[in-house]
Tab-separated table of C-alpha atoms and ligand atoms in Angstrom:
chain	number	residue	atom	x	y	z
A	1	MET	CA	-39.226	15.915	58.489
A	2	THR	CA	-39.941	19.493	57.754
A	3	THR	CA	-41.340	20.457	54.484
A	4	LEU	CA	-38.148	22.272	53.853
A	5	GLU	CA	-36.454	18.838	53.685
A	6	THR	CA	-38.808	17.472	50.744
A	7	PRO	CA	-36.725	19.155	47.959
A	8	SER	CA	-33.597	17.984	49.354
A	9	ILE	CA	-34.666	14.297	49.570
A	10	ALA	CA	-36.246	14.374	46.103
A	11	GLU	CA	-33.003	16.096	44.758
A	12	ALA	CA	-30.597	13.479	46.690
A	13	LEU	CA	-32.791	10.545	45.296
A	14	THR	CA	-32.688	12.288	41.715
A	15	ALA	CA	-28.999	12.316	41.937
A	16	CYS	CA	-28.391	8.697	42.847
A	17	VAL	CA	-31.015	6.733	40.587
A	18	SER	CA	-30.823	6.052	36.819
A	19	ALA	CA	-32.563	8.820	34.533
A	20	ALA	CA	-35.684	6.364	33.892
A	21	THR	CA	-36.489	6.457	37.546
A	22	VAL	CA	-39.292	8.805	38.282
A	23	VAL	CA	-39.091	10.953	41.265
A	24	ARG	CA	-41.642	13.576	41.936
A	25	ARG	CA	-42.735	15.823	44.887
A	26	ASP	CA	-46.108	16.526	46.530
A	27	GLU	CA	-47.771	13.695	44.881
A	28	PRO	CA	-51.572	13.550	45.482
A	29	MET	CA	-52.113	10.119	46.808
A	30	ALA	CA	-55.800	10.145	45.816
A	31	LYS	CA	-54.394	9.556	42.333
A	32	HIS	CA	-53.062	6.415	43.535
A	33	THR	CA	-56.040	4.613	45.709
A	34	THR	CA	-59.088	3.343	44.184
A	35	LEU	CA	-61.074	5.087	47.083
A	36	ARG	CA	-59.869	8.299	45.553
A	37	VAL	CA	-58.741	9.988	48.877
A	38	GLY	CA	-55.683	10.942	50.340
A	39	GLY	CA	-53.250	13.835	50.769
A	40	PRO	CA	-49.788	14.320	49.081
A	41	ALA	CA	-46.684	12.117	49.636
A	42	ASP	CA	-43.797	14.320	50.321
A	43	VAL	CA	-41.772	12.266	47.483
A	44	TYR	CA	-43.044	9.851	45.084
A	45	VAL	CA	-40.667	7.188	43.402
A	46	GLU	CA	-41.254	4.790	40.542
A	47	PRO	CA	-38.060	2.933	40.318
A	48	ALA	CA	-36.883	1.663	37.027
A	49	THR	CA	-34.765	-1.203	38.042
A	50	GLU	CA	-34.277	-3.365	40.999
A	51	ALA	CA	-30.876	-1.637	41.614
A	52	ASP	CA	-32.887	1.849	41.925
A	53	LEU	CA	-35.090	0.271	44.278
A	54	ALA	CA	-32.041	-0.742	46.329
A	55	VAL	CA	-30.536	2.693	46.125
A	56	VAL	CA	-34.011	4.249	47.363
A	57	LEU	CA	-34.325	2.124	50.156
A	58	ASN	CA	-30.638	2.475	51.205
A	59	TYR	CA	-31.354	6.288	51.192
A	60	CYS	CA	-34.317	5.980	53.316
A	61	GLN	CA	-32.953	3.657	55.672
A	62	GLY	CA	-29.619	5.614	56.043
A	63	ASN	CA	-31.290	9.281	56.647
A	64	GLY	CA	-34.400	8.039	58.637
A	65	VAL	CA	-36.945	8.582	56.128
A	66	LYS	CA	-40.233	6.706	56.231
A	67	PHE	CA	-41.240	4.922	53.070
A	68	PHE	CA	-43.988	2.391	52.201
A	69	VAL	CA	-44.765	0.654	48.960
A	70	VAL	CA	-48.077	0.976	47.233
A	71	GLY	CA	-49.426	-1.370	44.432
A	72	ARG	CA	-52.615	-0.206	42.648
A	73	GLY	CA	-53.821	1.264	45.911
A	74	SER	CA	-56.946	-0.970	46.187
A	75	ASN	CA	-56.698	-1.786	49.698
A	76	LEU	CA	-55.476	1.331	50.910
A	77	VAL	CA	-56.531	4.664	52.814
A	78	VAL	CA	-54.043	7.211	52.990
A	79	ARG	CA	-55.119	10.157	55.402
A	80	ASP	CA	-55.898	13.617	54.110
A	81	ALA	CA	-52.617	15.042	55.603
A	82	GLY	CA	-50.683	12.801	53.114
A	83	PHE	CA	-47.402	10.775	53.865
A	84	ARG	CA	-44.342	12.433	55.335
A	85	GLY	CA	-41.659	10.439	53.694
A	86	VAL	CA	-41.137	8.633	50.225
A	87	VAL	CA	-43.843	6.348	48.541
A	88	ILE	CA	-42.511	3.831	46.056
A	89	CYS	CA	-44.673	2.269	43.478
A	90	LEU	CA	-43.309	-0.531	41.161
A	91	ALA	CA	-45.198	0.732	38.145
A	92	GLN	CA	-42.503	0.907	35.777
A	93	PRO	CA	-42.286	-2.127	32.988
A	94	GLY	CA	-39.293	-4.027	34.404
A	95	PHE	CA	-41.251	-4.791	37.463
A	96	GLY	CA	-44.493	-5.881	35.443
A	97	LYS	CA	-43.456	-8.843	33.410
A	98	ILE	CA	-45.590	-12.045	33.135
A	99	GLU	CA	-44.121	-15.150	31.582
A	100	ILE	CA	-45.657	-18.476	31.161
A	101	VAL	CA	-42.927	-21.148	32.140
A	102	GLY	CA	-44.437	-24.754	31.597
A	103	GLU	CA	-47.286	-24.763	34.154
A	104	LYS	CA	-45.879	-21.942	36.140
A	105	ILE	CA	-46.466	-18.367	35.741
A	106	HIS	CA	-43.573	-16.002	36.750
A	107	CYS	CA	-44.966	-12.661	37.516
A	108	GLY	CA	-43.224	-9.172	38.513
A	109	ALA	CA	-44.789	-7.438	41.646
A	110	GLY	CA	-46.074	-4.604	39.305
A	111	ALA	CA	-48.126	-7.006	37.076
A	112	LYS	CA	-51.900	-6.504	37.385
A	113	LEU	CA	-53.898	-9.216	38.570
A	114	LYS	CA	-56.451	-9.092	35.815
A	115	ASP	CA	-53.437	-9.341	33.189
A	116	VAL	CA	-52.066	-12.628	35.178
A	117	ALA	CA	-55.645	-13.917	34.940
A	118	VAL	CA	-56.140	-13.266	31.165
A	119	VAL	CA	-52.493	-14.652	30.235
A	120	ALA	CA	-53.093	-17.715	32.333
A	121	LYS	CA	-56.324	-18.555	30.464
A	122	ARG	CA	-54.985	-17.731	27.195
A	123	ALA	CA	-52.198	-20.546	28.010
A	124	GLY	CA	-54.975	-22.946	29.156
A	125	LEU	CA	-53.695	-22.750	32.754
A	126	ALA	CA	-56.247	-22.755	35.637
A	127	GLY	CA	-55.874	-21.863	39.323
A	128	VAL	CA	-55.559	-18.119	39.053
A	129	GLU	CA	-59.011	-17.149	37.547
A	130	PHE	CA	-60.083	-15.415	40.886
A	131	LEU	CA	-57.418	-12.847	40.178
A	132	GLU	CA	-59.478	-11.436	37.326
A	133	GLY	CA	-61.666	-9.023	39.490
A	134	ILE	CA	-59.213	-7.809	42.119
A	135	PRO	CA	-58.067	-4.334	41.187
A	136	GLY	CA	-54.547	-5.108	42.492
A	137	SER	CA	-51.042	-5.847	41.594
A	138	VAL	CA	-49.264	-8.971	42.173
A	139	GLY	CA	-47.100	-7.128	45.019
A	140	GLY	CA	-50.268	-6.023	46.665
A	141	ALA	CA	-51.854	-9.281	46.499
A	142	LEU	CA	-48.835	-11.024	48.036
A	143	ARG	CA	-48.823	-8.666	50.795
A	144	MET	CA	-52.382	-8.867	51.677
A	145	ASN	CA	-52.930	-12.513	50.532
A	146	ALA	CA	-55.490	-11.071	48.718
A	147	GLY	CA	-58.392	-13.303	47.832
A	148	ALA	CA	-61.906	-13.878	46.217
A	149	MET	CA	-64.316	-16.499	45.269
A	150	ALA	CA	-62.887	-18.905	47.811
A	151	GLY	CA	-59.299	-18.481	46.451
A	152	ALA	CA	-56.327	-16.867	47.963
A	153	THR	CA	-53.153	-15.670	46.314
A	154	PHE	CA	-50.855	-17.845	48.189
A	155	ASP	CA	-53.152	-21.030	47.368
A	156	SER	CA	-50.938	-21.292	44.345
A	157	VAL	CA	-47.713	-19.466	44.981
A	158	THR	CA	-44.685	-21.548	45.018
A	159	SER	CA	-41.884	-18.940	45.552
A	160	VAL	CA	-41.682	-15.198	46.159
A	161	ARG	CA	-38.659	-12.936	45.194
A	162	VAL	CA	-37.943	-10.398	47.847
A	163	MET	CA	-35.823	-7.487	48.468
A	164	ASP	CA	-35.031	-6.597	52.317
A	165	TYR	CA	-34.709	-3.032	53.394
A	166	ALA	CA	-31.087	-3.364	52.894
A	167	GLY	CA	-31.339	-3.909	49.177
A	168	GLN	CA	-30.625	-7.713	49.252
A	169	ILE	CA	-32.671	-10.020	47.189
A	170	ALA	CA	-33.580	-13.427	48.267
A	171	GLU	CA	-36.314	-16.451	47.107
A	172	MET	CA	-38.528	-17.216	49.902
A	173	THR	CA	-41.124	-20.079	49.883
A	174	PRO	CA	-44.569	-19.581	51.488
A	175	ASP	CA	-44.036	-21.736	54.373
A	176	ALA	CA	-41.376	-19.323	55.562
A	177	MET	CA	-43.594	-16.159	55.022
A	178	ALA	CA	-46.194	-16.356	58.028
A	179	VAL	CA	-49.151	-16.484	55.350
A	180	GLU	CA	-52.873	-16.211	56.918
A	181	TYR	CA	-56.053	-14.655	55.898
A	182	ARG	CA	-55.625	-11.385	54.120
A	183	CYS	CA	-51.985	-11.156	55.449
A	184	CYS	CA	-48.275	-12.250	54.848
A	185	ALA	CA	-46.373	-11.016	57.691
A	186	ALA	CA	-43.075	-11.662	55.921
A	187	LEU	CA	-43.758	-8.778	53.377
A	188	LYS	CA	-44.350	-6.258	56.383
A	189	SER	CA	-40.310	-5.932	56.503
A	190	ARG	CA	-39.734	-6.885	53.031
A	191	ILE	CA	-40.933	-6.006	49.220
A	192	ALA	CA	-42.139	-8.517	47.078
A	193	LEU	CA	-40.327	-8.276	43.615
A	194	GLY	CA	-42.393	-10.985	42.174
A	195	ALA	CA	-43.806	-14.426	42.487
A	196	VAL	CA	-44.167	-17.891	40.878
A	197	PHE	CA	-47.691	-19.398	40.462
A	198	GLN	CA	-48.248	-23.004	40.027
A	199	CYS	CA	-51.128	-23.735	37.467
A	200	ARG	CA	-52.788	-26.633	36.231
A	201	PRO	CA	-53.514	-27.257	32.230
A	202	GLU	CA	-57.450	-27.313	31.731
A	203	PRO	CA	-59.291	-26.534	28.484
A	204	ARG	CA	-59.760	-22.929	27.921
A	205	ALA	CA	-63.384	-23.031	27.724
A	206	GLU	CA	-63.718	-24.146	31.371
A	207	ILE	CA	-61.286	-21.465	32.735
A	208	GLU	CA	-63.305	-18.971	30.773
A	209	ALA	CA	-66.664	-20.090	32.164
A	210	ARG	CA	-65.268	-19.844	35.640
A	211	MET	CA	-63.896	-16.645	35.008
A	212	LYS	CA	-67.311	-15.400	33.607
A	213	ALA	CA	-69.095	-16.867	36.716
A	214	TYR	CA	-66.923	-14.972	39.017
A	215	SER	CA	-67.405	-11.651	37.248
A	216	GLU	CA	-71.017	-12.003	37.188
A	217	LYS	CA	-71.214	-12.882	40.853
A	218	ARG	CA	-68.875	-9.730	41.816
A	219	TRP	CA	-70.943	-7.629	39.471
A	220	SER	CA	-74.347	-8.555	41.153
A	221	SER	CA	-72.859	-8.228	44.738
A	222	GLN	CA	-70.269	-5.540	44.527
A	223	PRO	CA	-70.562	-1.901	43.920
A	224	ALA	CA	-68.912	-0.064	40.824
A	225	ALA	CA	-68.379	3.269	42.609
A	226	PRO	CA	-64.906	4.045	43.915
A	227	SER	CA	-64.085	1.746	47.033
A	228	ALA	CA	-60.879	0.094	48.596
A	229	GLY	CA	-62.904	-3.422	48.373
A	230	CYS	CA	-63.881	-5.048	51.499
A	231	MET	CA	-63.074	-2.577	54.396
A	232	PHE	CA	-62.919	-5.149	57.101
A	233	LYS	CA	-61.794	-8.729	57.555
A	234	ASN	CA	-64.718	-11.173	58.099
A	235	PRO	CA	-64.860	-12.153	61.737
A	236	ALA	CA	-65.272	-15.815	62.600
A	237	ALA	CA	-68.793	-15.417	63.692
A	238	ILE	CA	-70.420	-13.767	60.597
A	239	PRO	CA	-69.279	-11.945	57.340
A	240	ALA	CA	-68.672	-8.313	58.057
A	241	GLY	CA	-70.895	-7.566	55.155
A	242	ARG	CA	-74.002	-9.449	56.534
A	243	LEU	CA	-73.261	-8.177	59.783
A	244	ILE	CA	-73.443	-4.385	58.733
A	245	ASP	CA	-76.409	-5.302	56.757
A	246	GLU	CA	-78.208	-6.815	59.604
A	247	LEU	CA	-77.403	-3.564	61.845
A	248	GLY	CA	-79.347	-1.721	59.120
A	249	LEU	CA	-76.444	0.544	58.378
A	250	LYS	CA	-76.364	-0.042	54.630
A	251	GLY	CA	-76.439	3.431	53.053
A	252	ALA	CA	-75.205	5.336	56.024
A	253	LYS	CA	-73.253	8.332	54.933
A	254	ILE	CA	-70.624	10.695	56.622
A	255	GLY	CA	-69.686	13.426	54.171
A	256	GLY	CA	-68.802	11.942	50.910
A	257	ALA	CA	-68.378	8.430	52.133
A	258	ARG	CA	-71.037	5.771	52.139
A	259	ILE	CA	-71.661	2.316	53.087
A	260	SER	CA	-72.699	0.615	49.773
A	261	LEU	CA	-76.282	-0.416	49.285
A	262	GLU	CA	-74.971	-3.320	47.248
A	263	HIS	CA	-72.678	-4.916	49.891
A	264	GLY	CA	-72.338	-3.771	53.496
A	265	ASN	CA	-68.498	-4.373	53.936
A	266	PHE	CA	-67.850	-1.702	51.023
A	267	LEU	CA	-67.349	1.900	51.782
A	268	VAL	CA	-67.671	4.001	48.813
A	269	ASN	CA	-66.603	7.489	48.007
A	270	ASP	CA	-69.924	9.053	46.492
A	271	GLY	CA	-67.685	12.161	44.892
A	272	GLY	CA	-65.855	14.540	47.195
A	273	ALA	CA	-65.188	12.010	50.217
A	274	THR	CA	-62.071	12.681	52.253
A	275	ALA	CA	-59.993	10.260	54.204
A	276	ALA	CA	-61.491	11.583	57.437
A	277	ASP	CA	-65.177	10.936	56.217
A	278	VAL	CA	-64.138	7.160	55.478
A	279	LEU	CA	-62.267	6.993	58.900
A	280	ALA	CA	-65.237	8.344	60.706
A	281	LEU	CA	-67.517	5.866	58.997
A	282	ILE	CA	-65.130	3.059	59.782
A	283	GLU	CA	-65.233	4.130	63.550
A	284	LEU	CA	-69.011	4.260	63.379
A	285	LEU	CA	-69.347	0.731	62.071
A	286	LYS	CA	-66.812	-0.559	64.728
A	287	THR	CA	-68.567	0.873	67.570
A	288	LYS	CA	-72.213	-0.029	66.369
A	289	ALA	CA	-70.912	-3.812	65.693
A	290	ARG	CA	-69.180	-3.778	69.199
A	291	GLU	CA	-72.113	-2.145	71.041
A	292	ALA	CA	-75.048	-4.253	69.199
A	293	ARG	CA	-73.394	-7.711	68.859
A	294	GLY	CA	-70.008	-7.687	70.800
A	295	ILE	CA	-68.306	-8.273	67.535
A	296	ASP	CA	-64.868	-6.629	67.024
A	297	LEU	CA	-64.131	-5.567	63.520
A	298	HIS	CA	-60.768	-5.093	62.256
A	299	THR	CA	-60.004	-3.430	58.853
A	300	GLU	CA	-58.616	-5.438	56.040
A	301	VAL	CA	-57.206	-2.084	54.204
A	302	GLU	CA	-54.030	-0.518	55.405
A	303	ILE	CA	-54.402	3.006	56.725
A	304	VAL	CA	-51.367	5.098	56.416
A	305	GLY	CA	-50.104	8.767	56.697
A	306	GLY	CA	-51.027	11.537	58.622
B	401	EPU	N1	-74.190	-10.568	52.650
B	401	EPU	C1	-75.420	-9.798	52.978
B	401	EPU	N2	-75.190	-8.504	52.944
B	401	EPU	C2	-74.501	-7.733	52.437
B	401	EPU	C3	-73.239	-8.468	52.216
B	401	EPU	C4	-73.034	-9.622	52.054
B	401	EPU	O1	-76.208	-10.484	53.767
B	401	EPU	O2	-74.677	-6.550	52.237
B	401	EPU	C5	-74.054	-11.998	52.800
B	401	EPU	C6	-73.978	-12.647	51.521
B	401	EPU	O3	-75.207	-12.889	51.011
B	401	EPU	C7	-73.299	-13.914	51.873
B	401	EPU	C8	-72.144	-13.511	52.900
B	401	EPU	O4	-72.737	-12.239	53.319
B	401	EPU	O5	-74.150	-15.031	52.249
B	401	EPU	C9	-70.833	-13.412	52.344
B	401	EPU	O6	-71.001	-12.360	51.309
B	401	EPU	P1	-69.957	-12.401	49.853
B	401	EPU	O7	-70.358	-13.751	49.341
B	401	EPU	O8	-70.261	-11.163	49.326
B	401	EPU	O9	-68.559	-12.468	50.527
B	401	EPU	P2	-67.718	-11.633	51.738
B	401	EPU	O10	-67.016	-12.655	52.717
B	401	EPU	O11	-68.535	-10.523	52.157
B	401	EPU	C10	-65.456	-12.104	50.581
B	401	EPU	C11	-64.033	-11.408	50.344
B	401	EPU	C12	-64.210	-10.275	49.097
B	401	EPU	C13	-64.363	-11.438	47.893
B	401	EPU	C14	-65.790	-12.109	48.178
B	401	EPU	C15	-66.205	-13.017	46.841
B	401	EPU	C16	-63.313	-10.819	52.688
B	401	EPU	C17	-63.427	-9.642	53.738
B	401	EPU	N3	-64.049	-10.508	51.570
B	401	EPU	O12	-66.668	-11.252	50.809
B	401	EPU	O13	-63.132	-9.849	49.006
B	401	EPU	O14	-64.377	-10.407	46.635
B	401	EPU	O15	-65.895	-12.841	49.276
B	401	EPU	O16	-65.575	-13.998	46.765
B	401	EPU	O17	-62.959	-11.940	52.950
B	401	EPU	C18	-61.712	-7.962	49.654
B	401	EPU	O18	-61.237	-8.650	50.084
B	401	EPU	O19	-61.496	-6.835	49.410
B	401	EPU	C19	-62.890	-8.779	48.786
B	401	EPU	C20	-63.732	-7.748	48.084
């Protein structure tokens, strides 16, 4: 795609979606990632409805336009050159509902994980406390099978509402979704629209105490500076954070990107970092881990664009 085509994609999309759908050009992706790096997306869309999302997907598929879905951008590195195509974000209220139905919680893909945890706690429903500290959306958590404090998203998911790239909607159960540590393969070719979490009733004070303990552990072991959470999946042999610590690499810096002093598996933006700084630091860590310990580190974060 040339830059000349960008206005026509934005215009074509604007013409076929409802007025409430947001369509912007040259959207800086640094605004949409927790690491605060990344160049512009040619076109950025926040669909107002599922019907509009289907229209956007059909347009992209029919015209050979690349697209990807961003949640809250907490597990994402967008390269400095940005993204040639359409970035879709399910940030509008229609995608963000959270409803309690008995012992289940029905959540839209755009709902914030923290809000899901808080709504569950208020209703005396346990099982999703660990979501409280993950700065992501339900859609992103499903796609990555995000986890913390020994819990993972799919531990309590009973069904996921998905849209395929032709705009068809279906309900899927986790057993058909190829779920593993930090990955859900079924959502590499479909978009999560929402999910149902199965919880269990418990006294509110107990749920609250667990959330407090998780929060304290997080604040004492993870950095507050902008980051994308853990950068690497934990290898079987050793947690990536401990490995990087043992290699003496905490505090290492390239440009504005630094390996956190609090936790070796977090790369933080010290201010003014570029995606190139972050990617160079990732390469440095991979090389050192391979040379010193024979361990291959694999990124947990998605790297897109360029
Ligand atoms: N450790 C070190 N030095 C460090 C960091 C960690 O020695 O700089 C040691 C810790 O003392 C501990 C072990 O390594 O013995 C594991 O560390 P931690 O308990 O912090 O857990 P982790 O395996 O590094 C995982 C998830 C986190 C999640 C935490 C807390 C992965 C890749 N990371 O981290 O998830 O918040 O557990 O439950 O699975 C994320 O995925 O983005 C993420 C932040």
